[in-house]
CSV table of C-alpha atoms in Angstrom, one decimal:
chain,number,residue,atom,x,y,z
O,648,MET,CA,0.1,-0.3,-0.3
O,649,ILE,CA,2.1,2.6,-1.2
O,650,HIS,CA,-0.3,5.8,0.0
O,651,VAL,CA,0.9,5.5,3.7
O,652,ASN,CA,4.6,6.2,1.9
O,653,TYR,CA,2.5,9.4,0.8
O,654,VAL,CA,0.9,9.6,4.1
O,655,ALA,CA,4.1,9.5,5.8
O,656,ALA,CA,6.1,11.8,3.6
O,657,ALA,CA,3.2,14.1,4.4
O,658,ALA,CA,4.0,14.0,8.5
O,659,LEU,CA,7.5,14.1,8.3
O,660,PHE,CA,7.3,17.0,6.0
O,661,CYS,CA,4.5,18.7,8.7
O,662,VAL,CA,7.3,17.6,11.2
O,663,GLY,CA,10.1,19.7,9.9
O,664,LEU,CA,7.3,22.6,9.6
O,665,TYR,CA,6.6,22.9,12.8
O,666,ALA,CA,10.7,22.3,13.6
O,667,VAL,CA,10.7,25.3,11.4
O,668,LEU,CA,7.9,27.4,13.2
O,669,THR,CA,8.7,27.0,16.7
O,670,ARG,CA,12.0,26.0,17.3
O,671,ARG,CA,14.1,29.1,18.7
O,672,ASN,CA,17.1,27.2,18.0
O,673,LEU,CA,19.0,27.8,14.8
O,674,LEU,CA,20.5,24.5,14.8
O,675,ARG,CA,16.9,23.2,15.2
O,676,MET,CA,15.9,25.1,12.3
O,677,VAL,CA,18.4,23.2,10.1
O,678,MET,CA,17.3,20.3,10.8
O,679,GLY,CA,13.2,21.0,10.6
O,680,LEU,CA,14.7,22.1,6.9
O,681,SER,CA,16.6,18.3,6.4
O,682,LEU,CA,13.8,17.1,7.9
O,683,MET,CA,11.8,18.3,5.0
O,684,GLU,CA,14.2,17.9,2.5
O,685,SER,CA,14.0,14.0,3.6
O,686,SER,CA,10.3,13.8,3.4
O,687,THR,CA,10.6,15.0,-0.2
O,688,TYR,CA,13.0,12.0,-1.0
O,689,LEU,CA,10.2,9.9,0.2
O,690,LEU,CA,7.8,11.1,-1.6
O,691,LEU,CA,9.8,10.7,-5.2
O,692,VAL,CA,11.2,7.1,-3.9
O,693,SER,CA,7.6,6.2,-3.7
O,694,MET,CA,5.8,7.8,-6.8
O,695,ALA,CA,8.4,6.1,-8.6
O,696,TYR,CA,7.1,2.4,-7.6
O,697,ARG,CA,5.0,0.4,-8.7
O,698,ARG,CA,3.5,-2.8,-7.6
O,699,GLY,CA,5.5,-6.0,-8.3
O,700,SER,CA,8.1,-3.7,-10.4
O,701,THR,CA,12.1,-3.9,-10.7
O,702,ALA,CA,14.8,-1.5,-10.2
O,703,PRO,CA,14.8,0.3,-13.7
O,704,VAL,CA,17.8,-1.8,-15.4
O,705,LEU,CA,17.4,-3.2,-18.3
O,706,LEU,CA,20.2,-5.8,-18.0
O,707,ASP,CA,18.9,-9.2,-17.1
O,708,PRO,CA,15.3,-8.4,-16.4
O,709,PRO,CA,13.6,-10.9,-13.8
O,710,PRO,CA,12.9,-15.3,-14.9
O,711,GLY,CA,9.4,-14.7,-17.4
O,712,LYS,CA,9.6,-11.4,-18.5
O,713,THR,CA,11.0,-9.8,-21.0
O,714,ALA,CA,12.7,-6.0,-21.9
O,715,SER,CA,10.5,-4.7,-23.5
O,716,GLN,CA,7.9,-5.9,-21.1
O,717,LEU,CA,9.9,-4.0,-17.8
O,718,ALA,CA,10.2,-1.0,-21.0
O,719,ALA,CA,6.4,-1.1,-21.0
O,720,GLY,CA,6.0,-0.7,-17.6
O,721,ASN,CA,6.9,-2.9,-14.9
O,722,VAL,CA,9.9,-1.2,-13.6
O,723,ALA,CA,10.2,2.0,-11.0
O,724,ASP,CA,9.5,5.3,-12.5
O,725,PRO,CA,13.0,6.6,-14.0
O,726,VAL,CA,12.5,10.4,-14.2
O,727,LEU,CA,10.9,10.2,-10.2
O,728,GLN,CA,14.7,8.9,-9.3
O,729,ASN,CA,16.8,11.3,-11.3
O,730,PHE,CA,14.5,13.6,-9.8
O,731,CYS,CA,15.3,12.2,-6.3
O,732,ILE,CA,18.6,12.8,-7.2
O,733,THR,CA,18.5,16.4,-7.8
O,734,ALA,CA,16.8,16.4,-4.2
O,735,VAL,CA,19.2,15.0,-2.5
O,736,VAL,CA,22.4,17.0,-4.4
O,737,ILE,CA,20.5,20.1,-4.1
O,738,GLY,CA,19.4,19.2,0.0
O,739,VAL,CA,22.9,19.1,0.5
O,740,ALA,CA,23.6,22.5,-0.8
O,741,VAL,CA,21.2,24.3,1.1
O,742,THR,CA,21.9,22.8,4.1
O,743,ALA,CA,26.0,24.0,3.7
O,744,VAL,CA,25.0,27.0,3.0
O,745,PHE,CA,22.9,27.0,6.6
O,746,LEU,CA,25.6,25.5,8.8
O,747,ALA,CA,27.6,28.1,7.7
O,748,VAL,CA,25.3,31.1,7.8
O,749,VAL,CA,25.0,29.9,11.5
O,750,VAL,CA,28.3,28.9,12.2
O,751,ARG,CA,28.7,33.1,11.1
O,752,ILE,CA,25.8,34.1,13.6
O,753,ALA,CA,26.9,32.1,16.5
O,754,GLN,CA,29.9,33.4,16.4
O,755,HIS,CA,28.7,37.1,15.5
O,756,HIS,CA,25.8,37.4,17.8
O,757,ARG,CA,27.5,34.7,20.5
O,758,THR,CA,24.3,33.5,20.2
O,759,LEU,CA,21.3,31.0,18.3
O,760,ASP,CA,18.6,32.0,19.8
O,761,ALA,CA,17.0,33.1,16.5
O,762,ASP,CA,14.6,35.9,18.7
O,763,GLU,CA,18.0,37.7,19.9
O,764,VAL,CA,19.3,38.1,16.6
O,765,ARG,CA,17.8,41.0,15.3
O,766,ALA,CA,20.3,42.2,13.1
O,767,MET,CA,18.7,40.3,9.9
O,768,GLY,CA,15.2,41.0,10.8
O,769,GLY,CA,14.4,38.2,12.0
N,532,MET,CA,0.6,26.8,19.7
N,533,VAL,CA,0.0,28.8,16.4
N,534,GLY,CA,3.0,26.4,14.5
N,535,ALA,CA,1.0,23.6,15.4
N,536,VAL,CA,-2.1,24.4,14.0
N,537,LEU,CA,-0.2,25.6,11.2
N,538,SER,CA,1.6,22.8,10.9
N,539,LEU,CA,-1.0,20.3,11.4
N,540,GLY,CA,-3.2,22.3,8.7
N,541,PHE,CA,-0.3,21.6,6.3
N,542,LEU,CA,-0.6,18.4,7.1
N,543,ALA,CA,-4.0,18.1,6.4
N,544,VAL,CA,-3.5,19.7,2.9
N,545,LEU,CA,-0.7,17.6,1.9
N,546,VAL,CA,-2.5,14.4,2.3
N,547,VAL,CA,-5.7,15.0,0.7
N,548,ALA,CA,-3.8,16.3,-2.0
N,549,LEU,CA,-1.4,13.6,-2.0
N,550,LEU,CA,-4.0,10.7,-1.6
N,551,GLY,CA,-5.5,11.8,-4.9
N,552,LEU,CA,-2.0,11.1,-6.8
N,553,PRO,CA,-1.9,8.0,-8.4
N,554,GLY,CA,-1.0,4.5,-6.6
N,555,ASP,CA,1.0,1.6,-7.2
N,556,ARG,CA,-1.3,0.6,-10.4
N,557,ALA,CA,-1.1,3.4,-12.5
N,558,PRO,CA,0.8,3.6,-15.5
N,559,LEU,CA,3.8,4.4,-16.0
N,560,PRO,CA,3.8,8.0,-17.5
N,561,ALA,CA,4.3,8.6,-21.1
N,562,VAL,CA,8.0,10.3,-20.3
N,563,ALA,CA,9.1,7.5,-18.1
N,564,ARG,CA,8.0,5.1,-20.9
N,565,GLN,CA,9.7,7.2,-23.5
N,566,ALA,CA,12.8,7.2,-21.2
N,567,LEU,CA,12.7,2.8,-21.0
N,568,GLU,CA,12.5,3.0,-24.9
N,569,MET,CA,15.7,5.4,-26.0
N,570,SER,CA,17.7,4.2,-23.5
N,571,LEU,CA,19.1,1.0,-25.0
N,572,PRO,CA,18.8,1.8,-28.9
N,573,VAL,CA,19.4,5.6,-28.9
N,574,TRP,CA,22.1,5.4,-25.9
N,575,HIS,CA,23.6,2.3,-25.3
N,576,SER,CA,23.0,2.1,-21.9
N,577,THR,CA,21.3,-0.2,-19.6
N,578,GLU,CA,20.7,1.9,-17.1
N,579,PRO,CA,17.5,4.8,-17.9
N,580,VAL,CA,18.1,6.5,-14.8
N,581,ASN,CA,22.1,7.6,-16.2
N,582,VAL,CA,20.5,8.0,-19.2
N,583,VAL,CA,17.6,10.6,-18.0
N,584,VAL,CA,20.6,12.5,-15.9
N,585,TYR,CA,23.2,13.1,-17.2
N,586,GLY,CA,21.6,12.6,-21.4
N,587,VAL,CA,18.1,13.4,-22.0
N,588,ARG,CA,18.0,15.6,-19.1
N,589,GLY,CA,21.4,16.8,-19.7
N,590,PHE,CA,20.5,20.8,-18.9
N,591,ASP,CA,18.5,19.8,-15.7
N,592,THR,CA,21.7,18.4,-14.1
N,593,PHE,CA,24.2,21.5,-15.7
N,594,GLY,CA,22.1,23.3,-13.4
N,595,GLU,CA,21.8,20.9,-10.4
N,596,THR,CA,25.6,21.2,-10.3
N,597,PHE,CA,26.3,25.0,-10.7
N,598,LEU,CA,24.0,25.3,-8.0
N,599,LEU,CA,26.2,22.7,-5.7
N,600,LEU,CA,29.2,25.0,-7.1
N,601,ALA,CA,27.4,28.5,-6.1
N,602,ALA,CA,26.6,26.7,-2.7
N,603,VAL,CA,30.4,25.8,-2.3
N,604,VAL,CA,31.1,29.4,-3.5
N,605,GLY,CA,28.8,30.7,-0.5
N,606,VAL,CA,30.5,28.3,2.1
N,607,ILE,CA,33.9,29.4,1.1
N,608,LEU,CA,33.1,32.6,1.3
N,609,LEU,CA,31.5,32.7,4.6
N,610,ALA,CA,34.1,30.4,5.5
N,611,ARG,CA,36.9,32.8,4.9
N,612,THR,CA,39.0,34.2,6.8
N,613,ARG,CA,41.1,37.4,6.8
N,614,GLU,CA,44.4,35.8,6.8
N,615,PRO,CA,45.7,33.7,3.9
N,616,ARG,CA,46.3,30.3,4.7
N,617,ALA,CA,46.9,27.3,2.9
N,618,GLY,CA,45.2,24.2,4.1
N,619,PHE,CA,42.0,24.1,6.2
N,620,VAL,CA,42.3,22.7,9.8
N,621,GLY,CA,45.8,24.6,10.4
N,622,GLU,CA,45.8,26.1,13.6
N,623,GLU,CA,49.3,27.4,13.5
N,624,GLU,CA,48.5,29.1,9.9
N,625,ALA,CA,45.6,31.0,11.3
N,626,ALA,CA,47.5,34.8,12.0
N,627,GLY,CA,50.7,33.7,11.4
N,628,PRO,CA,52.1,37.2,9.9
N,629,GLU,CA,51.2,39.2,11.8
N,630,GLN,CA,52.6,37.4,14.5
N,631,ARG,CA,55.7,37.0,13.0
N,632,ALA,CA,55.4,40.3,12.2
N,633,GLU,CA,54.7,40.8,16.6
N,634,ASP,CA,57.1,37.9,17.8
N,635,PRO,CA,59.5,37.2,15.2
N,636,GLY,CA,60.7,34.8,18.0
N,637,ALA,CA,58.4,32.6,17.7
N,638,GLU,CA,59.5,31.2,14.4
N,639,GLY,CA,61.8,28.8,16.1
N,640,HIS,CA,64.8,29.3,18.5
N,641,GLN,CA,67.3,27.9,16.0
N,642,GLU,CA,66.8,30.7,14.6
N,643,ALA,CA,65.9,33.5,17.1
N,644,THR,CA,69.2,32.6,18.9
N,645,GLY,CA,71.1,32.9,14.7
N,646,GLN,CA,70.0,36.9,16.0
N,647,GLY,CA,71.1,37.1,18.8
N,648,GLY,CA,70.7,40.5,20.7
N,649,GLU,CA,66.9,40.6,21.8
N,650,GLY,CA,66.2,37.4,20.1
N,651,ASN,CA,68.5,35.6,21.7
N,652,GLU,CA,67.2,36.0,25.0
N,653,GLU,CA,63.6,35.5,23.5
N,654,GLY,CA,65.2,31.9,22.5
N,655,THR,CA,66.5,30.8,25.1
N,656,ALA,CA,63.7,32.2,27.5
N,657,ARG,CA,61.4,30.1,24.5
N,658,THR,CA,63.7,27.0,25.0
N,659,ALA,CA,63.5,26.7,28.5
N,660,GLU,CA,59.8,27.1,28.5
N,661,ARG,CA,59.2,24.1,26.0
N,662,ALA,CA,61.9,22.1,28.1
N,663,GLU,CA,59.3,23.1,31.2
N,664,GLN,CA,56.2,22.5,28.7
N,665,THR,CA,57.8,18.9,27.9
N,666,GLY,CA,59.2,18.2,31.1
N,667,ASP,CA,55.7,18.2,33.3
N,668,GLY,CA,54.1,15.8,30.4
N,669,GLY,CA,50.7,18.1,30.7
N,670,ARG,CA,51.3,19.9,27.3
N,671,ARG,CA,53.7,18.4,24.9
N,672,GLU,CA,54.1,19.0,21.4
N,673,ALA,CA,51.7,16.9,19.0
N,674,PRO,CA,54.0,14.1,16.5
N,675,LEU,CA,54.1,14.3,13.2
N,676,THR,CA,51.3,11.5,13.0
N,677,PRO,CA,49.3,10.2,15.5
N,678,ASP,CA,50.7,6.6,14.7
N,679,ASP,CA,53.8,8.3,16.5
N,680,GLU,CA,51.6,8.3,19.5
N,681,PRO,CA,53.4,6.4,22.7
N,682,LEU,CA,50.6,3.8,23.3
N,683,GLY,CA,48.8,3.9,26.8
N,684,THR,CA,49.7,8.2,27.0
N,685,PRO,CA,46.5,10.9,27.1
N,686,ALA,CA,46.9,12.3,24.2
N,687,PRO,CA,47.2,15.7,23.6
N,688,GLU,CA,44.0,17.4,23.2
N,689,ARG,CA,44.8,18.6,20.1
N,690,ALA,CA,44.8,15.6,18.1
N,691,GLN,CA,43.0,13.4,20.2
N,692,GLY,CA,44.7,9.9,18.8
N,693,MET,CA,42.6,7.3,17.6
N,694,SER,CA,43.8,3.2,19.0
N,695,VAL,CA,45.5,1.2,16.2
N,696,VAL,CA,42.9,-1.0,15.8
N,697,VAL,CA,40.9,2.4,14.2
N,698,ARG,CA,43.7,3.7,12.3
N,699,GLY,CA,44.8,-0.1,10.8
N,700,GLY,CA,41.0,-0.5,10.2
N,701,ILE,CA,40.7,2.7,8.6
N,702,ARG,CA,44.0,2.1,6.7
N,703,THR,CA,42.8,-1.2,4.8
N,704,ALA,CA,38.9,0.0,4.5
N,705,ALA,CA,39.7,3.5,3.0
N,706,PRO,CA,41.7,2.1,-0.6
N,707,LEU,CA,38.9,-0.4,-1.1
N,708,LEU,CA,35.9,2.3,-0.1
N,709,ALA,CA,38.1,4.8,-3.0
N,710,VAL,CA,38.2,2.1,-6.0
N,711,MET,CA,34.9,1.3,-4.6
N,712,GLY,CA,33.5,4.4,-5.3
N,713,LEU,CA,35.9,5.2,-8.7
N,714,TYR,CA,33.8,1.8,-9.8
N,715,LEU,CA,30.9,3.4,-9.1
N,716,VAL,CA,31.4,5.5,-11.8
N,717,ALA,CA,33.4,3.8,-14.4
N,718,TRP,CA,31.2,0.9,-14.0
N,719,GLY,CA,28.2,-0.4,-12.6
N,720,TYR,CA,25.2,-2.1,-14.4
N,721,SER,CA,26.6,0.4,-17.3
N,722,PRO,CA,29.2,3.4,-17.0
N,723,GLY,CA,27.6,6.7,-14.7
N,724,GLY,CA,27.1,7.7,-11.1
N,725,GLY,CA,29.1,10.7,-10.7
N,726,PHE,CA,27.1,11.8,-7.6
N,727,PRO,CA,27.4,8.8,-5.5
N,728,GLY,CA,31.2,8.4,-6.6
N,729,GLY,CA,31.7,11.7,-5.5
N,730,ALA,CA,30.4,11.5,-2.0
N,731,VAL,CA,31.6,8.1,-1.8
N,732,LEU,CA,35.5,9.7,-1.7
N,733,LEU,CA,34.2,12.4,0.3
N,734,GLY,CA,33.4,9.6,2.9
N,735,VAL,CA,37.1,8.1,2.4
N,736,VAL,CA,38.4,11.5,2.9
N,737,LEU,CA,36.7,12.5,5.9
N,738,LEU,CA,37.3,8.2,7.2
N,739,VAL,CA,41.0,9.2,6.9
N,740,TYR,CA,40.5,12.6,8.2
N,741,ALA,CA,38.6,11.2,11.3
N,742,ALA,CA,41.4,8.5,11.4
N,743,LEU,CA,44.9,9.8,11.1
N,744,GLY,CA,44.0,13.9,11.5
N,745,TYR,CA,44.7,16.6,8.8
N,746,GLY,CA,48.3,16.3,8.7
N,747,ALA,CA,47.8,13.2,6.6
N,748,ILE,CA,46.3,14.3,4.2
N,749,SER,CA,47.0,17.9,4.0
N,750,ARG,CA,49.1,18.1,1.3
N,751,VAL,CA,46.1,16.5,-1.2
N,752,ILE,CA,43.4,18.7,1.2
N,753,ARG,CA,44.3,22.2,0.2
N,754,PRO,CA,42.0,25.0,-1.1
N,755,GLY,CA,45.1,26.1,-3.5
N,756,LEU,CA,44.6,22.4,-5.0
N,757,LEU,CA,40.9,21.4,-4.9
N,758,GLU,CA,39.6,24.7,-6.1
N,759,PRO,CA,40.8,24.8,-9.4
N,760,LEU,CA,40.1,21.3,-9.6
N,761,GLU,CA,36.4,21.5,-9.1
N,762,LEU,CA,36.5,24.7,-11.6
N,763,ALA,CA,38.1,22.5,-14.2
N,764,GLY,CA,35.3,19.8,-13.8
N,765,ALA,CA,32.9,22.8,-14.1
N,766,LEU,CA,34.5,23.7,-16.9
N,767,ALA,CA,34.5,20.2,-18.4
N,768,ILE,CA,31.3,20.3,-18.6
N,769,CYS,CA,30.3,23.4,-19.8
N,770,ALA,CA,32.5,22.0,-22.5
N,771,LEU,CA,31.0,19.2,-23.1
N,772,GLY,CA,27.4,20.9,-23.6
N,773,LEU,CA,29.1,23.7,-25.5
N,774,VAL,CA,31.0,20.9,-28.3
N,775,GLY,CA,27.7,19.1,-28.4
N,776,LEU,CA,26.2,22.5,-29.0
N,777,ALA,CA,29.1,23.4,-32.4
N,778,VAL,CA,28.7,20.0,-33.6
N,779,ALA,CA,25.2,18.2,-32.8
N,780,GLY,CA,23.0,21.1,-32.8
N,781,ALA,CA,21.9,21.4,-29.6
N,782,PHE,CA,23.3,21.7,-26.0
N,783,TRP,CA,24.4,17.9,-24.3
N,784,ALA,CA,23.6,16.5,-28.0
N,785,ASN,CA,25.6,13.3,-28.0
N,786,TRP,CA,28.6,14.0,-30.4
N,787,LEU,CA,31.0,10.8,-28.9
N,788,PRO,CA,30.4,7.9,-30.9
N,789,VAL,CA,28.0,5.5,-28.6
N,790,ALA,CA,30.1,2.1,-28.2
N,791,PRO,CA,28.2,-0.9,-27.6
N,792,ALA,CA,25.8,-1.4,-25.0
N,793,GLN,CA,27.5,-3.2,-21.5
N,794,THR,CA,30.6,-1.4,-22.3
N,795,ILE,CA,33.0,0.9,-19.9
N,796,ARG,CA,32.1,3.4,-23.1
N,797,SER,CA,28.5,3.0,-23.8
N,798,GLY,CA,26.5,5.8,-23.8
N,799,GLY,CA,28.9,8.2,-25.5
N,800,ILE,CA,28.4,11.2,-23.8
N,801,VAL,CA,26.8,10.0,-20.5
N,802,GLN,CA,30.2,8.8,-19.4
N,803,ALA,CA,32.2,12.1,-19.8
N,804,PHE,CA,29.7,13.8,-18.3
N,805,SER,CA,29.9,12.0,-15.4
N,806,VAL,CA,33.2,11.7,-14.9
N,807,ALA,CA,33.2,15.5,-15.3
N,808,GLU,CA,30.8,15.4,-12.2
N,809,LEU,CA,32.7,13.3,-9.8
N,810,VAL,CA,35.5,15.7,-9.9
N,811,GLU,CA,33.1,18.6,-9.3
N,812,VAL,CA,30.5,16.6,-6.8
N,813,SER,CA,33.9,15.1,-4.4
N,814,THR,CA,35.8,18.0,-4.5
N,815,GLY,CA,32.7,20.6,-4.5
N,816,LEU,CA,31.8,18.5,-1.4
N,817,THR,CA,35.1,18.1,0.5
N,818,LEU,CA,35.9,22.2,0.0
N,819,ALA,CA,32.3,23.0,2.0
N,820,VAL,CA,32.8,20.5,4.5
N,821,PHE,CA,36.7,21.3,5.4
N,822,GLY,CA,35.6,25.0,5.1
N,823,LEU,CA,32.6,24.7,7.8
N,824,LEU,CA,35.4,22.3,9.8
N,825,GLY,CA,38.4,25.2,9.5
N,826,MET,CA,35.7,27.8,10.2
N,827,ARG,CA,37.6,29.6,13.3
N,828,HIS,CA,37.7,33.2,13.4
N,829,ASP,CA,35.0,35.9,13.1
N,830,TRP,CA,35.1,39.2,10.9
N,831,THR,CA,34.5,40.9,13.5
N,832,PRO,CA,37.1,41.2,17.3
N,833,ASP,CA,35.0,39.9,20.3
N,834,PRO,CA,33.8,42.4,22.3
N,835,ASP,CA,34.7,39.5,25.2
N,836,ASP,CA,37.9,40.9,25.1
N,837,GLY,CA,38.2,44.2,26.5
N,838,ASP,CA,41.4,45.4,24.8
N,839,GLY,CA,39.4,48.3,22.9
N,840,ASP,CA,40.8,48.2,20.0
N,841,GLY,CA,37.7,46.5,17.7
N,842,ASN,CA,34.9,47.7,20.1
N,843,GLY,CA,34.4,50.3,17.9
N,844,ASN,CA,33.4,48.4,14.7
N,845,GLY,CA,30.1,48.8,13.2
N,846,ASP,CA,29.1,45.2,12.9
N,847,ASN,CA,29.4,44.6,15.7
N,848,HIS,CA,25.6,44.4,17.3
N,849,ARG,CA,25.7,43.4,20.2
N,850,GLY,CA,24.9,45.8,22.9
N,851,GLY,CA,26.0,45.1,26.5
N,852,SER,CA,26.5,41.7,27.8
N,853,GLY,CA,23.1,41.1,28.6
N,854,GLY,CA,22.3,41.4,24.9
N,855,GLY,CA,18.4,41.5,25.9
N,856,ARG,CA,16.4,44.0,23.6
C-alpha cells in the first residue's frame, strides 16, 4: 500500500515544518529543514514505485519477463528516481550554506537563539 | 501553538493532495516510458536513470551542478578568514603573518639564537619554557602523525589519537572504498554515477581525516589544489555541452561515438559527463565540509576581550553583556 508512504512523507514534512516554525534554536531550524528535504526524497521514491516492479535496469530482466515488458511498465519510474538524485544534491547544498551562516551568526552574536538575532530583521 | 495549528492544517492539505496521486497500480507516465524505450537503442545504455540524468535531462543536471558550485562558493566566502592560509585546519597558519611581525622569535629558537641580541634572550627563554612544558608531561608537542603517539599515554588535546585498531582498519578500508567509488562511476550496470561516486570519495577523505588527523591529508586537501580542480570539473561540463552545441546542434547532444551496450564507453557523452561530475562533486563537497570544519575566526573582534581596539566596529550589533532587547 504505497499511500502509507505518501502519508508518512506528508507527516515527516509537517514535523520539519513544525520544527522550523516553533524552535528558536537556529540549529534545530536547520534540522527541521533537513527533515522537510528528507520527506521529499521519500515521496519521490514512493511515487516511482509500481506494484511488483523492478529497478529500472534493462540488463537481465527477472525470469519470465522480457526487456520489452520492462519498458512497457513493470519497472520503477526512472524520471522520478532522477528527481530524487537532484533533490539530494540540492538539499546538501542548501544545508551546507545554512550551516555556514549559522556558525557565523553564532560567532558574531554569541547566541543561537533566533529571537536574539535582530540584525537580520528576523 | 500557532505553529502546531499551521503544521496540522498543512498536514491535512498535504494528505488530501497526496492521496489523490496515482497509486502503485497506475501505468508509467509517458515520459518514463520514453526514457526506458530510448535508453538502449539510442544511448546504448542499460540504465535509464543515467540516461535521464546525464543524457536526456542534461540541462537540468547542469543547473543542479552549478547550484552546488554556487553553494560551495558561498560556503567558502562565509568560512573565509582574513588571514591567507594554505590548509583548512591549520591552527598555526591562521594569523601567522601578524604573529611573525609581532614576535619574530616565534619562528623557532634556532633562527632566534642566530639573530643574537634581544632575539637570543627570547629564544633561550622560549627553549626553557618548552623544556618545562615537556617536562611536566601535561602539554607536550603533538607528534607529526598520530601513529607516532606513544601507546598508553593521554593524547594531546589538539590531536586526540585514535587507537591502533581504528587506524589499521581505516588504512585497509579507505583504499577499498576509494576504488569502489571510482568503480561506481566507471562501471556499475553501465557507466555513470558521478554523484554517488563523489559522495563516496568525500567519505573516504573524512574517514582518513577522522582516523589519522589533518596532517595525513593536508598535502591533498588544501584550498589551492581543490578549488582549481573543482572549477576544472565545472569547465569540463560546460565544454561538453558547448561542443555538443557546435557539433550536434544541441546543448548536451551526444557527439561522442556510442560504444556497444555494457562496455565501459557505452553511452557516449554520458560517461564523460559523469566523470566531470565526479571531479566537481567530490571536490565541491570536500571544500564545503572542510570549509565548515576549518571555520575559526569571526571577522569582527571579540567584544569580550575588553582590549578596546575593536569595540568601535560598526558591524558589531551586540550591545552590552546581557544582549537582551
